[in-house]
XYZ file of C-alpha atoms in Angstrom:
727
model
C -33.980 114.000 81.832
C -33.168 116.042 78.752
C -35.126 118.371 76.552
C -36.270 116.841 73.282
C -33.542 117.295 70.689
C -35.544 117.536 67.473
C -34.077 117.853 64.008
C -36.674 119.362 61.713
C -37.078 117.625 58.382
C -39.330 120.501 57.331
C -39.318 124.087 58.490
C -42.990 123.826 59.390
C -42.576 120.620 61.391
C -43.647 121.003 65.008
C -41.254 120.278 67.844
C -42.855 117.990 70.464
C -43.435 119.615 73.804
C -42.152 118.089 77.017
C -38.986 116.136 77.721
C -37.191 113.143 76.291
C -36.383 110.551 78.931
C -34.050 107.566 78.538
C -36.970 105.141 78.614
C -36.633 101.349 78.726
C -35.435 98.706 76.264
C -38.459 96.531 76.957
C -41.081 96.069 75.707
C -40.135 96.661 72.104
C -42.375 98.917 70.065
C -44.340 101.994 71.130
C -45.952 101.529 74.545
C -48.405 104.086 75.918
C -48.769 103.955 79.707
C -51.404 106.654 80.262
C -48.890 109.469 80.677
C -46.561 109.106 77.706
C -45.025 106.644 75.302
C -41.875 104.523 75.412
C -40.222 103.756 72.071
C -37.834 100.808 71.694
C -36.290 99.381 68.516
C -33.809 96.516 68.118
C -30.913 96.912 65.701
C -27.519 95.354 66.143
C -26.080 97.046 63.039
C -27.374 100.602 63.652
C -24.992 103.445 64.417
C -27.798 105.889 65.191
C -31.599 105.640 65.256
C -34.001 108.514 64.681
C -37.612 108.406 65.831
C -39.721 110.304 63.306
C -43.012 111.858 64.458
C -45.650 113.023 61.968
C -48.473 115.501 62.476
C -51.850 115.403 60.744
C -50.444 117.237 57.719
C -47.520 114.857 57.321
C -44.895 117.246 58.693
C -42.012 115.301 60.267
C -39.975 115.820 63.425
C -36.872 113.662 63.905
C -35.638 112.756 67.372
C -32.437 110.813 67.991
C -33.113 108.047 70.506
C -30.744 108.739 73.394
C -30.091 105.283 74.817
C -29.054 101.838 73.578
C -28.981 98.694 75.707
C -28.503 95.163 74.370
C -28.766 96.603 70.823
C -32.182 98.099 71.689
C -32.470 101.832 71.018
C -35.006 103.520 73.275
C -36.491 106.705 74.677
C -39.631 107.903 76.492
C -41.611 111.055 75.625
C -44.287 112.062 78.159
C -46.253 114.144 75.664
C -46.913 111.386 73.107
C -50.468 110.023 73.172
C -52.475 107.417 71.223
C -53.023 108.366 67.596
C -49.474 109.683 67.160
C -48.045 108.526 63.817
C -44.363 107.653 63.689
C -41.568 105.742 61.949
C -37.807 105.240 62.167
C -34.689 106.140 60.225
C -31.711 103.879 60.868
C -28.179 105.134 60.254
C -25.655 102.394 59.593
C -23.711 100.545 56.905
C -25.156 100.113 53.424
C -23.213 97.125 52.081
C -25.629 94.834 50.217
C -22.818 92.435 49.346
C -22.412 91.852 53.087
C -26.136 91.739 53.777
C -26.244 95.231 55.312
C -28.920 97.589 53.929
C -29.253 100.571 56.291
C -30.324 103.782 54.563
C -31.609 106.704 56.675
C -33.379 108.143 53.644
C -35.926 105.343 53.920
C -38.624 105.770 56.547
C -39.162 102.423 58.266
C -42.204 100.916 59.925
C -41.740 99.703 63.473
C -41.715 95.848 63.395
C -43.719 96.057 66.622
C -46.337 98.484 65.250
C -49.674 97.832 66.946
C -51.451 99.803 64.227
C -50.507 101.283 60.848
C -52.145 104.187 59.057
C -51.947 104.939 55.345
C -50.971 103.006 52.235
C -47.833 102.385 50.196
C -47.444 104.731 47.236
C -45.353 102.481 45.024
C -42.559 104.511 43.450
C -38.787 104.707 43.222
C -38.382 106.223 46.696
C -39.377 102.978 48.447
C -36.405 101.161 46.938
C -32.751 101.516 47.898
C -31.548 101.157 44.320
C -32.435 102.890 41.069
C -34.773 100.945 38.815
C -32.803 99.219 36.100
C -29.561 99.279 38.103
C -29.784 96.949 41.136
C -26.161 97.658 42.076
C -26.792 101.380 42.501
C -27.809 103.263 45.641
C -30.944 105.408 45.656
C -31.273 108.038 48.373
C -34.714 109.423 47.533
C -36.624 110.092 50.742
C -39.522 107.662 51.130
C -41.491 109.270 53.979
C -44.212 110.779 51.793
C -44.854 107.401 50.153
C -44.932 105.309 53.320
C -47.758 104.471 55.732
C -46.938 105.282 59.328
C -46.868 103.294 62.544
C -49.419 104.481 65.123
C -49.262 104.676 68.918
C -52.386 102.912 70.203
C -54.491 103.052 73.318
C -54.063 99.556 74.819
C -57.063 99.869 77.124
C -60.327 98.096 76.246
C -63.375 97.017 78.221
C -63.406 93.262 77.768
C -66.234 92.859 80.273
C -66.598 89.200 81.218
C -64.870 87.913 78.101
C -63.632 84.342 78.390
C -62.129 82.073 75.735
C -64.569 79.309 74.709
C -61.756 76.703 74.916
C -63.520 74.101 72.798
C -61.950 70.673 72.754
C -60.484 69.907 69.361
C -62.801 66.926 68.975
C -65.834 69.183 69.355
C -64.536 71.908 67.042
C -65.856 72.769 63.581
C -63.618 75.318 61.851
C -64.811 77.797 59.229
C -62.051 79.326 57.105
C -63.154 82.807 56.058
C -61.978 86.073 54.548
C -63.224 89.115 56.484
C -64.314 90.969 53.366
C -65.292 88.038 51.167
C -67.569 86.666 53.880
C -69.498 89.855 54.571
C -69.199 92.280 51.644
C -72.523 91.456 49.957
C -74.685 90.298 52.871
C -77.978 92.187 52.500
C -78.783 92.171 56.221
C -75.505 93.750 57.298
C -75.483 97.579 57.233
C -73.705 98.701 54.102
C -71.273 100.969 55.938
C -69.737 98.088 57.898
C -69.722 95.360 55.238
C -66.292 93.868 54.706
C -65.082 94.744 58.211
C -64.341 93.132 61.555
C -67.614 94.602 62.799
C -69.472 92.785 59.996
C -68.021 89.422 61.055
C -69.429 90.090 64.528
C -72.859 91.166 63.255
C -75.730 89.070 64.694
C -76.812 87.743 61.280
C -73.316 86.449 60.613
C -73.055 84.863 64.040
C -76.453 83.239 63.537
C -75.315 81.793 60.210
C -72.134 80.340 61.681
C -73.974 78.767 64.586
C -76.666 77.349 62.298
C -74.085 75.209 60.498
C -72.400 74.127 63.720
C -69.312 76.327 63.426
C -67.673 77.166 66.746
C -64.291 78.414 65.480
C -63.741 80.915 62.681
C -60.305 80.884 61.072
C -59.682 84.290 59.540
C -57.403 84.604 56.553
C -54.544 87.056 57.218
C -55.528 90.186 59.119
C -51.982 91.220 60.013
C -51.262 94.443 58.152
C -50.140 93.532 54.651
C -48.921 95.324 51.541
C -50.534 95.271 48.134
C -47.800 94.117 45.775
C -46.627 96.814 43.375
C -46.875 94.375 40.451
C -50.563 93.777 41.229
C -51.286 97.482 41.666
C -49.778 98.136 38.236
C -52.235 95.604 36.755
C -55.222 97.158 38.527
C -55.452 94.235 40.981
C -54.669 93.832 44.668
C -53.416 91.287 47.162
C -56.858 90.104 48.259
C -55.778 87.122 50.356
C -53.262 89.117 52.404
C -50.308 86.705 52.479
C -47.880 89.611 52.202
C -47.422 90.693 55.796
C -45.482 93.779 56.804
C -46.484 93.894 60.492
C -47.051 90.955 62.840
C -48.898 92.991 65.498
C -51.194 95.387 63.628
C -54.697 94.422 62.447
C -55.120 95.678 58.907
C -57.286 98.840 58.673
C -58.610 97.746 55.280
C -61.087 95.652 57.276
C -62.107 98.454 59.610
C -64.730 101.169 59.548
C -62.978 103.132 62.292
C -62.522 106.823 61.586
C -59.402 107.377 63.711
C -55.849 106.100 63.268
C -55.511 102.989 65.383
C -59.280 102.511 65.690
C -58.996 99.156 63.936
C -57.524 97.711 67.131
C -60.632 98.525 69.134
C -62.885 97.226 66.353
C -60.984 93.951 66.167
C -61.239 93.472 69.929
C -64.966 94.169 69.811
C -65.328 91.484 67.130
C -63.522 88.922 69.266
C -65.625 89.810 72.299
C -68.876 89.369 70.333
C -67.797 86.044 68.841
C -66.758 84.779 72.263
C -70.157 85.742 73.640
C -71.615 83.492 70.935
C -69.231 80.666 71.959
C -67.204 80.991 68.744
C -63.422 80.912 68.852
C -61.205 83.157 66.710
C -58.214 81.587 64.976
C -55.831 83.705 62.914
C -54.057 82.611 59.755
C -50.566 84.028 60.371
C -47.660 84.474 57.966
C -44.400 84.416 59.916
C -42.407 82.787 57.141
C -41.746 85.881 55.013
C -42.583 89.581 54.692
C -43.642 92.021 51.982
C -40.071 93.284 51.541
C -39.393 90.440 49.107
C -36.028 89.546 47.600
C -32.945 91.667 46.905
C -34.961 93.723 44.406
C -37.750 94.419 46.874
C -38.561 97.665 48.690
C -37.059 98.826 51.987
C -40.060 99.186 54.272
C -39.105 97.933 57.729
C -36.852 95.101 58.892
C -34.613 95.184 55.806
C -33.443 98.682 56.719
C -33.368 98.048 60.477
C -31.226 94.906 60.684
C -31.345 92.851 57.496
C -29.181 89.863 58.565
C -30.938 89.498 61.908
C -34.435 89.312 60.459
C -33.887 87.491 57.127
C -32.188 84.292 55.975
C -29.409 85.289 53.603
C -27.496 83.066 51.196
C -24.396 82.014 53.121
C -21.831 82.607 50.400
C -23.496 85.637 48.789
C -25.338 87.723 51.366
C -26.864 90.175 48.911
C -29.406 87.416 48.153
C -32.155 85.892 50.295
C -33.020 82.280 50.999
C -36.535 81.716 49.705
C -38.463 78.704 51.046
C -41.822 80.323 50.375
C -41.744 81.396 46.743
C -42.233 85.002 47.829
C -38.662 86.298 47.818
C -37.447 85.955 51.402
C -37.667 83.811 54.531
C -37.605 85.026 58.111
C -34.418 84.134 59.971
C -35.903 81.951 62.708
C -32.377 80.958 63.710
C -31.725 84.457 65.102
C -32.886 85.155 68.667
C -34.429 88.540 67.869
C -36.379 87.222 64.885
C -37.638 84.424 67.134
C -38.473 86.972 69.815
C -40.465 88.980 67.279
C -42.595 85.950 66.408
C -43.114 84.858 70.000
C -43.911 88.397 71.169
C -46.450 88.670 68.372
C -48.134 85.383 69.280
C -48.330 86.324 72.963
C -49.705 89.762 72.078
C -52.557 88.334 70.009
C -53.471 85.912 72.789
C -53.127 88.190 75.811
C -54.130 91.579 74.363
C -56.397 90.643 71.441
C -57.851 87.486 73.057
C -57.577 85.232 69.997
C -57.859 81.479 70.517
C -55.295 80.024 68.166
C -53.237 80.286 65.021
C -52.911 78.585 61.662
C -49.298 78.946 60.527
C -48.861 79.525 56.799
C -46.079 77.405 55.244
C -45.100 76.314 58.737
C -42.220 74.099 57.574
C -40.275 77.313 56.936
C -40.306 78.020 60.665
C -38.492 74.724 61.264
C -35.591 75.606 58.990
C -32.869 76.573 61.433
C -30.297 75.546 58.892
C -31.002 73.881 55.529
C -33.229 70.951 56.314
C -36.534 70.998 58.125
C -35.736 70.279 61.770
C -38.651 68.877 63.742
C -37.076 70.117 66.980
C -36.218 73.596 65.750
C -35.900 76.398 68.281
C -39.256 77.871 67.310
C -41.132 74.717 68.305
C -39.155 74.412 71.521
C -40.055 77.990 72.432
C -43.735 77.384 71.690
C -43.795 74.212 73.766
C -42.368 75.875 76.866
C -44.320 79.112 76.541
C -47.104 79.126 79.170
C -49.362 81.303 77.006
C -48.844 80.248 73.397
C -48.681 76.527 74.166
C -52.238 76.606 75.531
C -54.034 77.828 72.403
C -54.843 76.003 69.179
C -51.746 75.584 66.999
C -52.422 74.514 63.418
C -49.624 74.003 60.907
C -49.793 74.202 57.158
C -47.132 71.465 57.113
C -45.278 72.289 53.927
C -43.270 74.936 52.115
C -41.648 75.058 48.670
C -38.126 74.202 49.820
C -36.413 70.783 49.717
C -38.008 68.333 52.136
C -40.711 70.857 52.928
C -43.702 68.483 52.735
C -44.078 67.493 56.383
C -47.646 66.196 56.796
C -47.492 64.046 59.926
C -44.105 65.412 60.938
C -44.919 68.184 63.415
C -44.467 67.994 67.193
C -47.168 66.322 69.331
C -48.999 69.421 70.552
C -49.560 70.642 66.987
C -52.417 69.880 64.639
C -51.995 69.976 60.885
C -53.882 70.838 57.749
C -54.079 67.321 56.373
C -53.307 67.710 52.680
C -53.466 63.954 52.235
C -57.052 63.981 53.480
C -57.970 66.554 50.828
C -56.270 64.634 48.024
C -57.595 61.211 49.002
C -61.211 62.265 49.482
C -61.195 64.132 46.172
C -59.736 61.104 44.379
C -62.192 58.690 45.983
C -65.302 60.605 44.996
C -64.122 61.194 41.436
C -63.658 57.435 41.084
C -59.888 57.103 40.947
C -58.699 53.464 41.256
C -56.960 51.980 44.294
C -57.926 54.725 46.741
C -60.158 52.656 49.056
C -57.564 51.738 51.672
C -56.258 55.277 51.992
C -59.809 56.615 52.064
C -60.420 54.394 55.112
C -57.379 55.891 56.860
C -58.529 59.441 56.174
C -62.114 58.738 57.261
C -60.929 57.376 60.601
C -58.486 60.117 61.594
C -55.289 59.249 59.650
C -53.702 56.965 62.223
C -50.987 56.171 59.675
C -49.821 59.787 59.903
C -50.300 60.684 63.554
C -50.524 57.666 65.850
C -46.789 56.906 65.811
C -46.035 60.317 67.402
C -48.535 59.798 70.216
C -51.068 62.102 68.654
C -54.774 61.450 68.292
C -57.337 61.856 65.503
C -57.745 65.548 66.324
C -54.203 66.157 65.029
C -55.807 65.995 61.593
C -57.505 69.175 60.415
C -59.627 67.629 57.687
C -60.511 69.706 54.663
C -61.574 69.171 51.084
C -61.557 72.854 50.147
C -59.442 75.763 51.371
C -58.962 79.297 50.079
C -56.193 78.085 47.769
C -57.836 76.136 44.936
C -61.326 75.481 43.633
C -64.407 76.204 45.691
C -66.584 73.149 46.387
C -68.994 74.125 43.604
C -66.106 74.549 41.176
C -64.492 71.271 42.250
C -67.466 69.408 40.780
C -67.921 71.758 37.804
C -64.474 72.167 36.226
C -61.691 69.873 35.092
C -59.340 72.759 34.336
C -58.497 76.041 36.045
C -59.777 79.234 34.448
C -57.536 81.991 35.810
C -57.569 84.384 32.865
C -58.710 87.281 35.054
C -55.435 87.106 36.990
C -53.486 88.285 33.951
C -50.750 85.648 34.242
C -51.554 83.689 31.071
C -52.840 80.758 33.087
C -49.416 80.100 34.619
C -50.642 80.678 38.174
C -52.608 78.270 40.327
C -52.409 74.492 40.690
C -52.955 72.542 37.470
C -53.617 69.167 39.129
C -56.793 69.817 41.086
C -58.187 66.282 41.417
C -61.470 67.739 40.242
C -64.224 66.296 38.026
C -66.718 68.393 36.100
C -69.282 65.554 35.973
C -69.563 65.727 32.204
C -69.412 69.378 31.165
C -66.931 72.196 31.763
C -68.553 74.987 33.752
C -72.239 75.976 33.852
C -74.661 73.741 31.973
C -78.397 73.314 31.471
C -78.077 69.518 31.559
C -80.347 68.402 34.419
C -78.533 65.113 34.947
C -75.121 66.761 35.235
C -76.415 69.372 37.663
C -78.039 66.694 39.813
C -74.776 64.723 39.876
C -72.814 67.838 40.834
C -75.223 68.557 43.694
C -74.869 64.958 44.896
C -71.077 65.219 44.777
C -71.142 68.398 46.858
C -73.265 66.595 49.444
C -70.889 63.608 49.325
C -67.914 65.814 50.133
C -69.692 67.610 52.977
C -70.958 64.340 54.463
C -67.511 62.767 54.330
C -65.877 65.861 55.800
C -68.303 66.328 58.697
C -68.501 62.653 59.660
C -64.776 61.860 59.474
C -62.764 61.512 62.665
C -60.598 64.567 63.240
C -61.424 68.264 63.032
C -63.478 69.388 60.009
C -62.777 72.693 58.283
C -65.369 74.222 55.963
C -64.245 76.895 53.508
C -66.479 79.953 53.601
C -69.373 79.854 51.179
C -69.073 76.167 50.293
C -72.258 75.523 52.238
C -73.928 78.118 49.988
C -72.681 76.937 46.596
C -70.088 79.712 46.157
C -68.317 79.739 42.784
C -65.274 81.542 41.396
C -66.155 80.508 37.831
C -63.275 78.055 37.718
C -60.598 80.437 39.025
C -58.537 78.375 41.477
C -56.194 81.176 42.541
C -58.299 84.162 43.561
C -55.467 85.774 45.525
C -55.644 89.015 43.529
C -59.400 89.248 42.946
C -60.970 91.609 45.482
C -64.348 91.677 43.743
C -67.568 89.730 43.143
C -65.567 86.800 41.787
C -64.316 85.892 45.271
C -66.961 87.411 47.564
C -69.837 85.222 48.714
C -72.938 85.917 46.630
C -75.511 85.847 49.413
C -78.362 86.781 47.069
C -77.941 83.551 45.103
C -77.130 81.179 47.942
C -78.003 77.500 47.442
C -80.485 77.166 50.307
C -80.906 73.435 49.727
C -77.185 72.819 50.185
C -77.211 75.058 53.252
C -79.984 73.012 54.866
C -78.147 69.796 54.062
C -74.989 71.149 55.687
C -76.963 72.063 58.798
C -78.427 68.548 58.977
C -75.103 66.725 58.748
C -73.348 69.154 61.089
C -76.116 68.688 63.676
C -75.694 64.920 63.368
C -71.985 65.265 64.105
C -72.634 67.515 67.092
C -75.256 65.161 68.557
C -73.190 61.978 68.347
C -69.750 61.553 69.936
C -69.110 58.465 67.801
C -68.182 60.949 65.030
C -65.971 62.954 67.407
C -63.798 60.281 69.008
C -60.737 61.394 70.937
C -58.802 58.191 70.263
C -58.159 56.044 67.231
C -60.199 52.948 66.508
C -58.621 49.647 67.514
C -60.799 47.233 65.532
C -60.978 45.035 68.617
C -64.116 43.896 70.457
C -65.286 46.312 73.112
C -67.685 45.968 75.995
C -67.873 45.942 79.765
C -65.009 44.417 81.703
C -64.869 40.680 81.216
C -67.434 40.668 78.415
C -67.013 40.173 74.721
C -68.621 42.563 72.293
C -68.658 44.047 68.856
C -65.551 45.751 67.496
C -65.413 49.529 67.755
C -65.271 49.628 63.948
C -65.997 47.123 61.186
C -65.721 47.358 57.411
C -68.062 45.636 54.973
C -68.023 45.075 51.247
C -71.311 45.861 49.453
C -72.230 42.137 49.547
C -72.325 42.244 53.353
C -69.101 40.312 53.945
C -66.465 41.900 56.142
C -63.606 43.332 54.124
C -60.637 41.033 53.620
C -57.065 42.203 53.111
C -57.192 41.602 49.381
C -60.349 43.721 49.059
C -58.572 46.906 50.051
C -56.053 46.853 47.247
C -58.452 46.030 44.452
C -58.152 48.856 41.944
C -61.776 48.525 40.905
C -63.110 48.776 44.476
C -64.824 52.131 44.901
C -67.475 51.238 47.480
C -67.464 50.294 51.142
C -69.606 50.377 54.285
C -68.226 51.149 57.730
C -69.866 50.310 61.074
C -69.152 52.711 63.957
C -69.912 51.201 67.357
C -71.531 53.784 69.626
C -70.745 51.617 72.661
C -67.090 51.432 71.720
C -66.051 54.988 72.545
C -63.083 54.975 74.958
C -63.031 57.289 77.946
C -65.657 58.805 80.193
C -67.606 62.033 80.282
C -67.231 64.870 82.809
C -69.332 62.942 85.330
C -67.201 59.830 85.009
C -69.805 57.898 83.043
C -68.992 55.724 80.054
C -69.654 57.501 76.772
C -72.463 55.609 75.064
C -73.910 56.562 71.719
C -75.965 55.140 68.891
C -74.190 52.996 66.328
C -74.038 54.023 62.679
C -73.423 52.476 59.289
C -71.946 54.677 56.564
C -72.311 53.405 52.996
C -70.124 55.025 50.329
C -70.602 54.294 46.634
C -68.144 56.169 44.400
C -68.872 53.766 41.533
C -70.520 55.037 38.342
C -73.398 52.559 38.730
C -75.864 51.848 41.550
C -74.828 49.079 43.932
C -76.871 46.880 46.247
C -75.514 46.983 49.798
C -76.364 44.163 52.202
C -76.703 45.547 55.723
C -74.773 43.851 58.563
C -76.240 40.858 60.438
C -78.450 41.312 63.483
C -75.654 41.368 66.071
C -74.674 44.777 64.666
C -78.223 46.079 64.817
C -81.734 44.693 64.374
C -83.095 47.704 62.549
C -81.593 50.639 60.689
C -82.923 54.116 59.970
C -81.607 56.284 57.128
C -80.574 59.669 58.576
C -78.491 61.127 55.712
C -78.864 60.455 51.996
C -76.828 62.486 49.518
C -79.126 61.588 46.605
C -82.350 63.379 45.786
C -84.942 63.520 48.558
C -87.277 60.948 47.012
C -84.470 58.354 47.016
C -84.342 58.174 50.809
C -86.193 55.141 52.243
C -89.024 56.235 54.514
C -89.219 52.971 56.483
C -86.629 51.399 58.752
C -84.617 48.511 57.354
C -84.055 45.129 58.993
C -80.684 43.555 59.644
C -79.219 41.934 56.517
C -81.697 43.823 54.330
C -80.662 45.026 50.909
C -80.276 48.736 50.248
C -79.667 50.114 46.780
C -77.172 52.967 46.907
C -77.170 55.007 43.726
C -73.997 55.872 41.818
C -71.875 58.565 43.473
C -73.947 58.517 46.651
C -73.418 58.237 50.386
C -76.022 56.946 52.844
C -75.785 57.131 56.635
C -77.936 54.802 58.756
C -78.474 54.796 62.507
C -79.037 51.601 64.466
C -82.496 51.781 66.065
C -82.247 50.933 69.757
C -84.306 48.252 71.473
C -86.273 50.932 73.330
C -87.190 52.609 70.059
C -88.204 49.238 68.591
C -90.510 48.515 71.504
C -92.046 51.970 71.245
C -92.762 51.499 67.564
C -94.210 48.061 68.171
């Protein structure tokens, strides 16, 4: 043991009491054990590492870490307790042309920070070059302008917390932003709106459960930086896809008064959601960090070990490979960068009790070399990890690099945001030609994308709307994006939205157009919730949320992007509840295996096929019908007795049979219901038209049903027992 050797950065800086012990190289980060704290930092290029401790007034004490093992610099200080703010200074080579960017004048956040306190004060000191001269070296001290890492108390009373562990087939995901979801809710106490505590408030839990949601997918909550360019324009990084710490929950969504209190608040949120049988899935951004390209700031990993953590251009290492469009890409080919990601994932599962992850631009994680490699080291590590492999793993299966669009290309245990589902369903309901055959694939779980890899319908995370793009209300109200508020001259955001304004751009007093828009919203929700696979609802779509045509609200932390609870569309909300309840009540909409199209029944018996497709005239669809460019309408029979597998008691899964009629044509069509062998009588259970259009009486087999333009109708086969009761 040795006495703490402290170098004072300021004459008034306090010297820590107690002793400095060698400590341990594992675990990385700051680990409080009840008596003191172990500090451990990886850097292969460092020549010396200083731990910097800050008091409440910002005074700094620097302590040289005494030991290094396996390129991990470490030390243990018995006197350090939770709440202590700290950072690092790394001494080593500054040779940008060789990819080395150590500069001890830059205070660095611990990559393993469990909490961060403070904000970035964007100025020259955060950068290792002088503005206007990228080849220069700037040695301004950045400590006063940097947030600080925080030692946390890892102990929390989880009580009887258990993960809900919903089967994918039974899961309904709700993508939500912590602040946007809760900021204006009138029944949530004002002081906690926009926080983790607000997400866990009883009124929010009741809302989620009322629409059948049992998994909430939170947009990034890892600590992120507000881009300096946005701050200069009076905006902010609202979405949070600008991570600077993979372990720390962002305090911007916390009402905690103490440094590090956001960790306890986040855990309390998870515990409350679990008590309500709702899983917590995190949208995680492991593909890049807020340090950006070669002109970005030096905040953490860049100054610790730049070539270990980032992909550099092979023949010019001052530059970064950028598969994300954000300036840099994490170096998943390096063992310590991989360890950082895997340690983060395990931490959020074991310590924070989350139930899964949605990986932003996940194709980037497969890029060991240049091309996307389906068997990259990251996926191999996930597959063999006994903790991470057991939670929900959802890929956004694309990035902006060559060959980055990988829908259908991820390993078997992964599910994917199905971008083809989104595009096809949008095109079908806006009446695009020749979409009928692909619409059938998407409705039935996208076997064309997933069956060849041994996956099942639940590999497809179905969505029509996500945070990136139009809201559902805007999808049916605008043909063009309206992003003027972002200050980028309309150059941001997707220009090809596959949207249809139904006859007028934006708000209108035309009753007919508004009725058509409402019907289209109901069409999308019905299709989404009754498709095979896992449905994902974007927050507020069930309430008619609008962003006034802005399809890229990433920088709008204001009423434009927050849910307007005071003006919620209660009719659309009730419709969503009805269709979601129908899905939950009937396993025929939640099949675990793909349809075969073959007859099903008891052993040795014939029977009806598990699925059958009909043209509006009542004839079964022929091959040539699918490719007809004018065909925009179809009916599909789902056999409730054709569900493979057995329930928990070993009994065959038997359900009602259903007929779904879709008319995306611009005129009403007369549908002839199937013959009696498919069902003697049919009852309308969902009708996306106005309420008075729904037939009140049951319909006989082979009866004619007029389905209005741009309308979906769902009918349930009335069982023999129900027939006898009615008779």
